[in-house]
Amino acid sequence: MDRLTNTIRPYAWGSTTAIAELVGAEPTGEPQAEMWMGAHPGAPSRTGRGALNEVIDADPERELGKDAAAKFGPRLPFLLKLLAAGAPLSLQVHPDLAQAKEGYADEERRGVPIDAPNRNYKDANHKPELICALTPFDGLCGFRPPAETADLLEALEVDSLKPYVDLLRAQPEEAALREVLTAVLTADREQMAETVTEVTAAAQRLGGAYEPYAGIAHHYPGDPGVIAAMLLNHVRLQPGEALFLGAGVPHAYLDGLGVEIMANSDNVLRCGLTPKHVDVPELLRIVRFEATDPGVLRPEASPSGEEVYDTPIDEFRLSRFVLPEGTAPHDLTATTPQILLCTAGSVRAGELALTPGQSAFVPAGEKAEVSGDGTVFRATVVA
């Protein structure tokens, strides 16, 4: 079992206090958005044996286990994070596996540099993800039914929104959502900025259901993504609750601290709330234009005390143990690779003592027991 030393990414939207408070450190005054735990080459965790990606590369079958290496290839197929949003992230969607392979091959064929700002596909993998709240956590997830969005927009009493309201009421669901999102993202930028300014003032005046969107507009004044965001369900997770975000589902995280796990990919198509590239035609090819319930997940407890967040993919499996003091150790030994992350109290993982924010990598087949008085998240795969 290897203690991990992890990189904190200072993205501008990150909270300046949340991760510091969790780990018991003084805030630096700079944003701390994500702590990465895994073998992603962009910021691999470090172990006493070297960078985790290099450790795995040296002997994939030993570190990952025979079954996982055969199923997912010679790399850790997930990335685990602490995510601390102090401002809204970009509104975005992720491709499915077939779309990612096709998009990556096309950009490679056309010679688009991998680090080009207009590059959509950094790899040929999909990026399903799961966010589990450690604090109250606000986000947007999936399209609201068009009729409900029409009511929401109409009540703002902004004349330039009327065409969108009419489309949402007159067209079938898929066509309504597609046409309105297309119209918002392709509108004249100056005219859209004026609309967003009017919407912001109305949302601030009305409050209630409009508060999340007023907050978004505060961070992104004039951005068409503010209107796009109003097409989506607003969700507030309580600690321990989670959201699974599959391919084609538009989403954005707004505020809060959580544990996030995802397939090991960087593929993102943005819809707005960002200065980065927005490829509207490719985005419209990837988005699933259907109203969806956000589907808040609560963990399913097993007799062993493990609480599992059930998801429909195999690249990751997230669970947690809430350990009361004095309980017998839980045996987590498995034939798959694992990362263990403490988020509360003090736990012992094998010979390692873990406090909040500390983590460990467990190679496949290595004996692993956890005990103590606290909470530990377990990330692994289904092989």
Tab-separated table of C-alpha atoms in Angstrom:
chain	number	residue	atom	x	y	z
A	1	MET	CA	0.000	0.000	0.000
A	2	ASP	CA	1.387	3.393	-1.038
A	3	ARG	CA	0.693	6.728	0.638
A	4	LEU	CA	-0.134	9.265	-2.085
A	5	THR	CA	1.161	12.803	-2.413
A	6	ASN	CA	-1.279	14.674	-4.624
A	7	THR	CA	-1.340	17.816	-6.746
A	8	ILE	CA	-3.845	20.611	-6.135
A	9	ARG	CA	-4.989	22.368	-9.321
A	10	PRO	CA	-5.459	26.160	-8.901
A	11	TYR	CA	-8.241	26.724	-11.454
A	12	ALA	CA	-9.841	30.158	-11.176
A	13	TRP	CA	-13.266	28.780	-10.169
A	14	GLY	CA	-11.833	26.971	-7.135
A	15	SER	CA	-12.692	27.774	-3.535
A	16	THR	CA	-9.973	29.551	-1.573
A	17	THR	CA	-10.931	27.829	1.690
A	18	ALA	CA	-12.743	24.465	1.268
A	19	ILE	CA	-9.819	22.095	0.680
A	20	ALA	CA	-7.666	23.923	3.241
A	21	GLU	CA	-10.407	23.567	5.856
A	22	LEU	CA	-10.817	19.861	5.093
A	23	VAL	CA	-7.117	19.075	5.490
A	24	GLY	CA	-6.631	21.438	8.438
A	25	ALA	CA	-4.291	23.870	6.686
A	26	GLU	CA	-4.170	27.652	6.482
A	27	PRO	CA	-5.709	28.964	3.249
A	28	THR	CA	-3.138	30.348	0.833
A	29	GLY	CA	-5.475	33.025	-0.514
A	30	GLU	CA	-5.323	31.404	-3.951
A	31	PRO	CA	-8.063	29.212	-5.453
A	32	GLN	CA	-7.683	25.485	-4.808
A	33	ALA	CA	-10.077	23.785	-7.198
A	34	GLU	CA	-9.162	20.104	-7.415
A	35	MET	CA	-6.892	17.613	-5.700
A	36	TRP	CA	-6.074	14.806	-8.148
A	37	MET	CA	-5.565	11.223	-6.965
A	38	GLY	CA	-4.541	8.744	-9.615
A	39	ALA	CA	-2.221	8.145	-12.529
A	40	HIS	CA	-3.365	10.827	-14.978
A	41	PRO	CA	-0.205	12.003	-16.790
A	42	GLY	CA	-1.243	15.644	-16.330
A	43	ALA	CA	-0.737	15.445	-12.552
A	44	PRO	CA	0.022	11.905	-11.364
A	45	SER	CA	0.036	11.144	-7.658
A	46	ARG	CA	3.449	10.439	-6.210
A	47	THR	CA	4.391	7.410	-4.132
A	48	GLY	CA	7.525	6.205	-2.389
A	49	ARG	CA	8.149	4.153	-5.525
A	50	GLY	CA	7.820	7.101	-7.929
A	51	ALA	CA	4.976	8.734	-9.866
A	52	LEU	CA	1.933	6.434	-9.856
A	53	ASN	CA	1.650	6.371	-13.658
A	54	GLU	CA	5.277	5.244	-13.904
A	55	VAL	CA	4.763	2.607	-11.203
A	56	ILE	CA	1.815	1.192	-13.141
A	57	ASP	CA	3.618	1.414	-16.498
A	58	ALA	CA	6.482	-0.668	-15.081
A	59	ASP	CA	4.212	-3.656	-14.292
A	60	PRO	CA	0.531	-3.069	-15.202
A	61	GLU	CA	-0.657	-6.585	-14.462
A	62	ARG	CA	0.869	-6.596	-10.984
A	63	GLU	CA	-0.458	-3.143	-10.015
A	64	LEU	CA	-3.877	-3.328	-11.694
A	65	GLY	CA	-4.542	-7.065	-11.562
A	66	LYS	CA	-4.845	-9.417	-14.492
A	67	ASP	CA	-8.565	-8.864	-15.092
A	68	ALA	CA	-8.489	-5.053	-14.897
A	69	ALA	CA	-5.429	-4.830	-17.145
A	70	ALA	CA	-7.099	-7.091	-19.707
A	71	LYS	CA	-10.388	-5.155	-19.612
A	72	PHE	CA	-9.150	-1.561	-19.501
A	73	GLY	CA	-5.596	-1.762	-20.780
A	74	PRO	CA	-2.322	-0.991	-18.974
A	75	ARG	CA	-3.467	2.119	-17.103
A	76	LEU	CA	-5.602	3.059	-14.126
A	77	PRO	CA	-9.010	3.675	-15.751
A	78	PHE	CA	-10.290	6.257	-13.261
A	79	LEU	CA	-9.261	9.563	-11.703
A	80	LEU	CA	-10.377	10.437	-8.163
A	81	LYS	CA	-10.588	14.057	-7.029
A	82	LEU	CA	-11.519	16.378	-4.242
A	83	LEU	CA	-13.431	19.140	-6.057
A	84	ALA	CA	-14.014	22.518	-4.406
A	85	ALA	CA	-16.142	24.931	-6.434
A	86	GLY	CA	-16.183	28.538	-5.290
A	87	ALA	CA	-17.676	29.755	-8.586
A	88	PRO	CA	-19.551	28.013	-11.411
A	89	LEU	CA	-17.618	25.689	-13.701
A	90	SER	CA	-18.221	25.812	-17.442
A	91	LEU	CA	-21.501	24.398	-18.732
A	92	GLN	CA	-20.432	21.201	-20.512
A	93	VAL	CA	-21.154	17.730	-21.892
A	94	HIS	CA	-19.014	14.658	-22.450
A	95	PRO	CA	-19.093	12.277	-25.446
A	96	ASP	CA	-19.875	8.578	-25.315
A	97	LEU	CA	-17.140	6.091	-26.177
A	98	ALA	CA	-17.996	5.827	-29.880
A	99	GLN	CA	-18.214	9.625	-30.252
A	100	ALA	CA	-14.889	10.091	-28.446
A	101	LYS	CA	-13.118	7.576	-30.689
A	102	GLU	CA	-14.606	9.158	-33.805
A	103	GLY	CA	-13.868	12.733	-32.725
A	104	TYR	CA	-10.300	11.945	-31.655
A	105	ALA	CA	-9.543	10.113	-34.893
A	106	ASP	CA	-10.984	12.989	-36.950
A	107	GLU	CA	-8.903	15.665	-35.194
A	108	GLU	CA	-5.784	13.484	-35.475
A	109	ARG	CA	-6.472	13.015	-39.175
A	110	ARG	CA	-6.891	16.782	-39.653
A	111	GLY	CA	-3.664	17.478	-37.756
A	112	VAL	CA	-5.208	19.583	-34.963
A	113	PRO	CA	-2.446	19.916	-32.327
A	114	ILE	CA	-3.314	18.116	-29.095
A	115	ASP	CA	-2.768	21.339	-27.102
A	116	ALA	CA	-4.618	23.621	-29.550
A	117	PRO	CA	-7.287	25.783	-27.833
A	118	ASN	CA	-9.843	24.657	-30.441
A	119	ARG	CA	-9.131	20.942	-29.888
A	120	ASN	CA	-12.192	19.063	-28.546
A	121	TYR	CA	-10.859	15.534	-28.101
A	122	LYS	CA	-7.671	15.059	-26.088
A	123	ASP	CA	-8.061	11.262	-26.091
A	124	ALA	CA	-10.288	8.491	-27.468
A	125	ASN	CA	-12.105	7.750	-24.195
A	126	HIS	CA	-15.469	8.680	-22.733
A	127	LYS	CA	-15.797	10.599	-19.460
A	128	PRO	CA	-18.703	9.476	-17.295
A	129	GLU	CA	-18.380	10.967	-13.820
A	130	LEU	CA	-19.861	10.904	-10.336
A	131	ILE	CA	-19.834	13.726	-7.784
A	132	CYS	CA	-20.565	12.972	-4.118
A	133	ALA	CA	-21.192	15.938	-1.825
A	134	LEU	CA	-19.134	16.477	1.325
A	135	THR	CA	-20.889	19.809	1.994
A	136	PRO	CA	-24.160	21.170	0.573
A	137	PHE	CA	-23.368	21.175	-3.151
A	138	ASP	CA	-25.146	23.081	-5.935
A	139	GLY	CA	-25.143	22.029	-9.564
A	140	LEU	CA	-27.045	21.911	-12.819
A	141	CYS	CA	-27.820	18.535	-14.391
A	142	GLY	CA	-29.889	17.625	-17.451
A	143	PHE	CA	-32.669	19.469	-19.248
A	144	ARG	CA	-35.787	20.546	-17.396
A	145	PRO	CA	-39.077	19.716	-19.210
A	146	PRO	CA	-39.584	22.425	-21.887
A	147	ALA	CA	-42.955	23.578	-20.531
A	148	GLU	CA	-41.433	24.217	-17.095
A	149	THR	CA	-38.572	26.190	-18.629
A	150	ALA	CA	-41.063	28.195	-20.689
A	151	ASP	CA	-42.865	29.176	-17.482
A	152	LEU	CA	-39.552	30.079	-15.802
A	153	LEU	CA	-38.437	32.293	-18.701
A	154	GLU	CA	-41.841	33.924	-19.238
A	155	ALA	CA	-42.056	35.053	-15.609
A	156	LEU	CA	-38.872	37.115	-16.097
A	157	GLU	CA	-40.862	39.432	-18.401
A	158	VAL	CA	-37.911	39.982	-20.755
A	159	ASP	CA	-39.228	40.621	-24.277
A	160	SER	CA	-36.235	39.101	-26.092
A	161	LEU	CA	-36.914	35.740	-24.417
A	162	LYS	CA	-40.388	35.437	-25.980
A	163	PRO	CA	-39.180	33.551	-29.111
A	164	TYR	CA	-37.568	30.939	-26.852
A	165	VAL	CA	-40.726	30.641	-24.767
A	166	ASP	CA	-42.787	30.117	-27.930
A	167	LEU	CA	-40.410	27.438	-29.236
A	168	LEU	CA	-40.444	25.596	-25.936
A	169	ARG	CA	-44.237	25.497	-25.949
A	170	ALA	CA	-44.840	24.795	-29.629
A	171	GLN	CA	-42.256	22.154	-30.539
A	172	PRO	CA	-41.887	18.511	-29.465
A	173	GLU	CA	-39.392	18.069	-26.630
A	174	GLU	CA	-36.262	17.169	-28.599
A	175	ALA	CA	-36.838	19.818	-31.272
A	176	ALA	CA	-37.693	22.482	-28.685
A	177	LEU	CA	-34.551	21.927	-26.648
A	178	ARG	CA	-32.313	21.675	-29.717
A	179	GLU	CA	-33.704	24.802	-31.368
A	180	VAL	CA	-33.559	26.947	-28.237
A	181	LEU	CA	-30.010	25.920	-27.282
A	182	THR	CA	-28.873	26.464	-30.878
A	183	ALA	CA	-30.522	29.891	-30.995
A	184	VAL	CA	-28.941	30.947	-27.684
A	185	LEU	CA	-25.421	29.873	-28.677
A	186	THR	CA	-25.533	31.343	-32.183
A	187	ALA	CA	-27.246	34.649	-31.366
A	188	ASP	CA	-25.523	37.986	-31.938
A	189	ARG	CA	-23.204	38.377	-28.965
A	190	GLU	CA	-24.016	42.043	-28.286
A	191	GLN	CA	-27.753	41.443	-28.398
A	192	MET	CA	-27.404	38.352	-26.216
A	193	ALA	CA	-25.325	40.304	-23.691
A	194	GLU	CA	-28.175	42.832	-23.438
A	195	THR	CA	-30.672	40.007	-22.903
A	196	VAL	CA	-28.511	38.466	-20.192
A	197	THR	CA	-28.239	41.843	-18.448
A	198	GLU	CA	-32.043	42.148	-18.386
A	199	VAL	CA	-32.420	38.534	-17.240
A	200	THR	CA	-29.896	39.092	-14.458
A	201	ALA	CA	-31.763	42.097	-13.097
A	202	ALA	CA	-35.079	40.230	-13.208
A	203	ALA	CA	-33.607	37.115	-11.577
A	204	GLN	CA	-32.125	39.196	-8.764
A	205	ARG	CA	-35.489	40.883	-8.238
A	206	LEU	CA	-37.517	37.653	-8.212
A	207	GLY	CA	-35.133	35.498	-6.155
A	208	GLY	CA	-36.294	32.014	-5.172
A	209	ALA	CA	-35.886	29.586	-8.075
A	210	TYR	CA	-33.953	32.295	-9.952
A	211	GLU	CA	-31.210	32.733	-7.333
A	212	PRO	CA	-28.837	30.119	-8.812
A	213	TYR	CA	-29.014	31.775	-12.226
A	214	ALA	CA	-28.520	35.250	-10.776
A	215	GLY	CA	-25.410	33.878	-9.078
A	216	ILE	CA	-24.142	32.420	-12.363
A	217	ALA	CA	-24.707	35.750	-14.108
A	218	HIS	CA	-22.728	37.530	-11.391
A	219	HIS	CA	-19.690	35.438	-12.305
A	220	TYR	CA	-20.298	35.470	-16.085
A	221	PRO	CA	-21.984	38.789	-16.987
A	222	GLY	CA	-23.350	38.842	-20.508
A	223	ASP	CA	-22.464	35.196	-21.210
A	224	PRO	CA	-25.058	33.314	-23.337
A	225	GLY	CA	-24.393	30.340	-21.074
A	226	VAL	CA	-26.555	32.098	-18.465
A	227	ILE	CA	-29.616	31.529	-20.670
A	228	ALA	CA	-28.465	28.017	-21.574
A	229	ALA	CA	-28.147	27.255	-17.859
A	230	MET	CA	-31.803	28.136	-17.355
A	231	LEU	CA	-32.753	25.172	-19.544
A	232	LEU	CA	-31.288	22.820	-16.924
A	233	ASN	CA	-32.419	21.373	-13.608
A	234	HIS	CA	-30.932	23.000	-10.539
A	235	VAL	CA	-29.918	20.432	-7.906
A	236	ARG	CA	-28.735	20.874	-4.323
A	237	LEU	CA	-27.047	17.809	-2.900
A	238	GLN	CA	-26.790	17.229	0.813
A	239	PRO	CA	-23.642	15.604	2.233
A	240	GLY	CA	-23.504	11.962	1.170
A	241	GLU	CA	-25.759	12.450	-1.855
A	242	ALA	CA	-24.363	12.127	-5.376
A	243	LEU	CA	-25.035	12.725	-9.081
A	244	PHE	CA	-23.998	10.463	-11.936
A	245	LEU	CA	-23.319	12.320	-15.185
A	246	GLY	CA	-23.435	10.178	-18.290
A	247	ALA	CA	-22.646	10.965	-21.913
A	248	GLY	CA	-24.496	13.833	-23.570
A	249	VAL	CA	-26.025	15.233	-20.372
A	250	PRO	CA	-25.340	18.986	-20.000
A	251	HIS	CA	-24.198	19.931	-16.521
A	252	ALA	CA	-22.226	22.386	-14.415
A	253	TYR	CA	-21.079	22.482	-10.808
A	254	LEU	CA	-21.848	25.763	-9.046
A	255	ASP	CA	-20.669	25.662	-5.437
A	256	GLY	CA	-19.530	23.203	-2.786
A	257	LEU	CA	-17.003	20.521	-1.853
A	258	GLY	CA	-17.265	16.949	-3.068
A	259	VAL	CA	-15.496	13.733	-3.991
A	260	GLU	CA	-15.499	13.284	-7.769
A	261	ILE	CA	-14.568	10.188	-9.734
A	262	MET	CA	-14.445	9.854	-13.510
A	263	ALA	CA	-13.156	7.766	-16.334
A	264	ASN	CA	-9.601	8.809	-17.176
A	265	SER	CA	-10.346	11.328	-19.946
A	266	ASP	CA	-10.086	15.054	-20.725
A	267	ASN	CA	-12.846	15.199	-23.344
A	268	VAL	CA	-15.155	18.183	-22.733
A	269	LEU	CA	-17.566	20.004	-25.080
A	270	ARG	CA	-18.449	23.393	-23.591
A	271	CYS	CA	-21.790	25.211	-23.854
A	272	GLY	CA	-20.865	28.458	-22.118
A	273	LEU	CA	-19.781	30.069	-18.834
A	274	THR	CA	-16.208	29.993	-20.035
A	275	PRO	CA	-13.689	32.020	-22.043
A	276	LYS	CA	-12.571	28.750	-23.663
A	277	HIS	CA	-13.493	27.436	-27.095
A	278	VAL	CA	-17.165	26.563	-27.726
A	279	ASP	CA	-17.585	24.368	-30.824
A	280	VAL	CA	-21.326	24.756	-31.376
A	281	PRO	CA	-21.768	22.238	-34.250
A	282	GLU	CA	-19.836	19.503	-32.424
A	283	LEU	CA	-21.597	20.305	-29.163
A	284	LEU	CA	-25.001	19.924	-30.817
A	285	ARG	CA	-23.903	16.524	-32.167
A	286	ILE	CA	-23.050	15.286	-28.661
A	287	VAL	CA	-25.867	16.704	-26.510
A	288	ARG	CA	-28.799	14.426	-25.706
A	289	PHE	CA	-31.849	16.644	-26.182
A	290	GLU	CA	-34.234	15.091	-23.705
A	291	ALA	CA	-35.638	16.174	-20.363
A	292	THR	CA	-34.204	14.085	-17.536
A	293	ASP	CA	-34.611	13.773	-13.815
A	294	PRO	CA	-31.230	14.552	-12.215
A	295	GLY	CA	-31.466	11.249	-10.350
A	296	VAL	CA	-29.912	12.062	-6.979
A	297	LEU	CA	-28.051	8.969	-5.741
A	298	ARG	CA	-27.892	7.831	-2.151
A	299	PRO	CA	-25.501	5.058	-1.161
A	300	GLU	CA	-26.787	1.514	-0.837
A	301	ALA	CA	-25.564	-0.124	2.365
A	302	SER	CA	-24.268	-3.698	2.373
A	303	PRO	CA	-23.984	-6.090	5.360
A	304	SER	CA	-20.239	-5.379	5.441
A	305	GLY	CA	-20.858	-1.692	6.171
A	306	GLU	CA	-19.750	-0.590	2.710
A	307	GLU	CA	-22.072	2.033	1.170
A	308	VAL	CA	-21.975	1.816	-2.631
A	309	TYR	CA	-22.941	4.480	-5.178
A	310	ASP	CA	-24.467	2.409	-7.966
A	311	THR	CA	-23.503	3.523	-11.494
A	312	PRO	CA	-23.946	1.863	-14.911
A	313	ILE	CA	-20.276	1.822	-15.951
A	314	ASP	CA	-17.261	-0.328	-15.076
A	315	GLU	CA	-14.316	2.115	-15.217
A	316	PHE	CA	-14.990	3.143	-11.631
A	317	ARG	CA	-16.882	2.071	-8.545
A	318	LEU	CA	-17.174	4.485	-5.620
A	319	SER	CA	-18.190	3.542	-2.105
A	320	ARG	CA	-17.622	4.758	1.432
A	321	PHE	CA	-17.261	3.455	4.957
A	322	VAL	CA	-18.465	5.544	7.885
A	323	LEU	CA	-16.448	3.957	10.667
A	324	PRO	CA	-17.586	4.244	14.273
A	325	GLU	CA	-14.831	4.077	16.846
A	326	GLY	CA	-14.061	0.620	18.149
A	327	THR	CA	-15.452	-1.435	15.249
A	328	ALA	CA	-13.499	-4.373	13.868
A	329	PRO	CA	-11.315	-3.694	10.803
A	330	HIS	CA	-12.961	-4.059	7.398
A	331	ASP	CA	-11.087	-6.273	4.947
A	332	LEU	CA	-10.968	-4.512	1.549
A	333	THR	CA	-8.507	-6.871	-0.131
A	334	ALA	CA	-9.464	-7.123	-3.818
A	335	THR	CA	-8.195	-8.344	-7.177
A	336	THR	CA	-8.560	-4.813	-8.563
A	337	PRO	CA	-6.596	-1.589	-7.880
A	338	GLN	CA	-7.958	0.763	-5.217
A	339	ILE	CA	-7.518	4.304	-3.945
A	340	LEU	CA	-8.632	5.009	-0.376
A	341	LEU	CA	-9.404	8.611	0.640
A	342	CYS	CA	-10.126	9.809	4.176
A	343	THR	CA	-12.606	12.705	4.361
A	344	ALA	CA	-13.376	12.865	8.090
A	345	GLY	CA	-11.913	11.757	11.395
A	346	SER	CA	-8.895	9.491	11.506
A	347	VAL	CA	-8.683	6.094	9.851
A	348	ARG	CA	-6.038	3.426	9.499
A	349	ALA	CA	-5.509	1.774	6.131
A	350	GLY	CA	-3.138	-1.107	6.618
A	351	GLU	CA	-0.068	0.411	8.269
A	352	LEU	CA	-0.949	3.942	7.157
A	353	ALA	CA	-2.748	6.510	9.319
A	354	LEU	CA	-4.955	8.751	7.170
A	355	THR	CA	-6.510	12.080	8.157
A	356	PRO	CA	-8.878	14.189	6.017
A	357	GLY	CA	-7.509	14.742	2.520
A	358	GLN	CA	-4.937	11.945	2.775
A	359	SER	CA	-5.086	8.932	0.476
A	360	ALA	CA	-3.435	5.644	-0.420
A	361	PHE	CA	-3.077	3.417	-3.485
A	362	VAL	CA	-3.630	-0.299	-2.977
A	363	PRO	CA	-2.256	-2.517	-5.777
A	364	ALA	CA	-4.451	-5.418	-6.878
A	365	GLY	CA	-4.222	-8.379	-4.528
A	366	GLU	CA	-2.523	-6.445	-1.712
A	367	LYS	CA	-4.029	-6.978	1.722
A	368	ALA	CA	-6.046	-3.935	2.774
A	369	GLU	CA	-7.910	-3.334	6.014
A	370	VAL	CA	-9.502	-0.099	7.245
A	371	SER	CA	-10.450	0.825	10.782
A	372	GLY	CA	-10.682	3.898	12.988
A	373	ASP	CA	-13.186	6.644	13.689
A	374	GLY	CA	-13.999	8.517	10.487
A	375	THR	CA	-15.047	8.289	6.854
A	376	VAL	CA	-13.085	6.704	4.034
A	377	PHE	CA	-14.027	6.599	0.357
A	378	ARG	CA	-13.007	3.581	-1.707
A	379	ALA	CA	-12.431	3.932	-5.466
A	380	THR	CA	-11.911	0.847	-7.613
A	381	VAL	CA	-13.154	-0.738	-10.869
A	382	VAL	CA	-15.557	-3.477	-11.953
A	383	ALA	CA	-13.377	-6.006	-13.770
